[in-house]
XYZ file of C-alpha atoms in Angstrom:
172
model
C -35.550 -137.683 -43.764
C -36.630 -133.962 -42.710
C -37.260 -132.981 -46.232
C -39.022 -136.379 -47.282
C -41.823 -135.834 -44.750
C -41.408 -131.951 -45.825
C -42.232 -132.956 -49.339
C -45.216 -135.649 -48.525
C -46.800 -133.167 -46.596
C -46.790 -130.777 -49.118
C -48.042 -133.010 -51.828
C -50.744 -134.880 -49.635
C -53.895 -133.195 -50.439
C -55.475 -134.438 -47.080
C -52.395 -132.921 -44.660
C -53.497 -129.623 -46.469
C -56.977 -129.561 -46.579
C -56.736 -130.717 -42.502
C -53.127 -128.656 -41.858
C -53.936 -125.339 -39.769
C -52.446 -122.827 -41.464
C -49.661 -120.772 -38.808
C -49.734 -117.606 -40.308
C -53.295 -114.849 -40.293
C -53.729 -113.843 -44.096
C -52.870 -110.491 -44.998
C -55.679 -107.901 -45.060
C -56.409 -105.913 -48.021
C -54.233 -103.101 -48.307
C -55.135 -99.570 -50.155
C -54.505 -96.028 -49.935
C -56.731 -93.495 -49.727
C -57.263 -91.405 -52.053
C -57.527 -88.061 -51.115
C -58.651 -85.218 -54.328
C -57.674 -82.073 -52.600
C -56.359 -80.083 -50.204
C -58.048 -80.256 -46.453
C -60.563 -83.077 -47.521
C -59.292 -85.259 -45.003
C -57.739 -84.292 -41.521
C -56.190 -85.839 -39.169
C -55.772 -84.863 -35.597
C -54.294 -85.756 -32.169
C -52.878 -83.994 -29.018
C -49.446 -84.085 -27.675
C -49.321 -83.860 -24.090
C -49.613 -82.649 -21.051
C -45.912 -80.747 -21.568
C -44.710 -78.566 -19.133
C -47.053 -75.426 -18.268
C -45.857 -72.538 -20.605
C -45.884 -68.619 -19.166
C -48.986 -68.238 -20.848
C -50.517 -71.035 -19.267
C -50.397 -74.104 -22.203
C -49.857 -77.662 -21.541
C -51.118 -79.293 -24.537
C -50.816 -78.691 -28.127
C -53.512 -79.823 -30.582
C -51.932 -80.837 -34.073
C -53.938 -81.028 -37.171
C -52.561 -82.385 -40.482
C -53.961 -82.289 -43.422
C -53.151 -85.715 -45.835
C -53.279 -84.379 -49.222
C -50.335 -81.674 -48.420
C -49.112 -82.836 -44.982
C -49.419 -79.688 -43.959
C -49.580 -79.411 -39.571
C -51.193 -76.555 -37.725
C -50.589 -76.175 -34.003
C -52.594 -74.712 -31.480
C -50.917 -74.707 -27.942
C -54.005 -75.073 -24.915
C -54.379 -74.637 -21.556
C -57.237 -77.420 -20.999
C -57.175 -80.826 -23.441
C -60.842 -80.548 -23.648
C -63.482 -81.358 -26.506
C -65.163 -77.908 -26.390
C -61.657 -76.078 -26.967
C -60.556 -79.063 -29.756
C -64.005 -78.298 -31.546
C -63.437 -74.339 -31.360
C -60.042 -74.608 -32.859
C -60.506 -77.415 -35.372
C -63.477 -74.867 -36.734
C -61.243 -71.677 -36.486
C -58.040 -73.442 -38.085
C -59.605 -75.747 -40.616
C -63.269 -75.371 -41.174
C -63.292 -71.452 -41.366
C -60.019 -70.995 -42.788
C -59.355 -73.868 -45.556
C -63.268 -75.094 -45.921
C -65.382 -78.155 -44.640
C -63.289 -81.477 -44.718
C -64.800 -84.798 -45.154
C -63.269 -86.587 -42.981
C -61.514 -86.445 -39.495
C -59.274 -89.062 -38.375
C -58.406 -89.458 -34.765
C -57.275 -91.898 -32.091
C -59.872 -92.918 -29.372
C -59.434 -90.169 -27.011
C -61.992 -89.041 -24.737
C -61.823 -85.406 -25.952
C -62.293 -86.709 -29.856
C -64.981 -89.366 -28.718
C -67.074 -87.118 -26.654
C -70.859 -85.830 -27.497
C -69.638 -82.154 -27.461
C -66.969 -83.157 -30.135
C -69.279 -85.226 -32.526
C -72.029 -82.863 -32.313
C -69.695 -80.298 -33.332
C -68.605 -82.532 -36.562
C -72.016 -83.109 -37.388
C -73.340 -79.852 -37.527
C -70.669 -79.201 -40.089
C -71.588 -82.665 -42.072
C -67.813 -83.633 -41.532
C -67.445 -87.555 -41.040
C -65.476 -89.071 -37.857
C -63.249 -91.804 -38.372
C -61.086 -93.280 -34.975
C -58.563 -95.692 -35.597
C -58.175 -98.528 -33.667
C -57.056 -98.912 -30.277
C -53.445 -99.106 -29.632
C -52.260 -98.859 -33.147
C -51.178 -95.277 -33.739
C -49.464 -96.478 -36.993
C -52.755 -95.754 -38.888
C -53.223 -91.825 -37.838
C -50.148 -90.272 -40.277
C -50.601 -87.178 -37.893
C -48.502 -89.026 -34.825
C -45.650 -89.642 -37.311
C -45.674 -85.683 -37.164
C -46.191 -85.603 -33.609
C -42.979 -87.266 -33.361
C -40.929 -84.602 -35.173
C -43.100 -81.686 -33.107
C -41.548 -82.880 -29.999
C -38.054 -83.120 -31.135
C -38.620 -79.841 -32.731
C -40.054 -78.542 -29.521
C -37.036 -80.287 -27.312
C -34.094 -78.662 -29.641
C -35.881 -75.267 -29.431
C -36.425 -74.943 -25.813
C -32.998 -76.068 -24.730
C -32.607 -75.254 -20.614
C -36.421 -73.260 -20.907
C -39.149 -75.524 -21.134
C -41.654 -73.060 -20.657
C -41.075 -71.318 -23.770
C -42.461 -74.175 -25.930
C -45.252 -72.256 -27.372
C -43.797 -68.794 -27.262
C -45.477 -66.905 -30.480
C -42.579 -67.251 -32.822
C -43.083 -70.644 -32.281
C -46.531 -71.333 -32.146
C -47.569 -69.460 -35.600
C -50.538 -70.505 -37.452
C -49.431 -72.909 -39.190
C -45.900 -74.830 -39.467
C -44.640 -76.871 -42.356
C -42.906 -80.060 -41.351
């Protein structure tokens, strides 16, 4: 009897027309296309870690999503003037203007002193949206920093951004 009302339903044009449909459609799905290296960048912050013996507690990670390649820059204070200063030494000065920016909805990456910075250089902000880090590839990376970071410190967690360590740049 189950799959007799089953198949009227399906083949009554009014039950579908009226029916309301259980499932959201799908969005529209594409990738981005990125043309070279360090036209789009995507950043975040890991953090607050454990002070370090030169004073650290956060470390800013920017990835660029044509190569994947991460820099790191350990800091002692998560704040938008620092994040603007090193996003210009490490990316802007060093590899050329980017496009775009991608980051989460942090204060630091939402603040005036941030966007100001970003539009002096003509570089466009993205955010993503709240609560959905799946759309910023750079916290897939952020993931593999901090079991990086956990296997090299072993018993000394404030070694985490000893030089060695904390080069320029790191490929993941």
């Amino acid at each position: 009897m189950f799959r007799e009302i089953a198949n009227y339903v399906r083949a009554c044009e009014n039950c579908q027309a009226h029916k309301v449909d259980q499932t959201a459609p799908a969005g529209a799905m594409h990738a981005t296309n990125v043309q070279r290296p360090w036209e789009h960048v995507t950043i975040d912050l890991v953090g607050p870690l454990p002070r370090s013996r030169q004073g650290h507690t956060w470390l800013y990670v920017l990835q660029d999503r044509f190569t994947k390649w991460v820099e790191l820059v350990p800091l002692r204070q998560a704040t938008a003037k620092n994040i603007a200063k090193a996003l210009t030494e490490r990316v802007t000065l060093r590899h050329g203007r980017p496009d775009i920016v991608l980051s989460d909805n942090g204060t630091q990456f939402t603040s005036a002193a941030f966007t100001q910075r970003l539009a002096e250089f003509g570089i466009r902000h993205r955010t993503t949206p709240a609560y959905t880090p799946q759309c910023n590839p750079v916290e897939r990376a952020n993931r593999t920093i901090k079991t990086m970071i956990s296997q090299y410190v072993k018993g000394d967690h404030k070694s985490w951004d000893d030089p060695h360590y904390s080069s320029p740049t790191i490929r993941l």
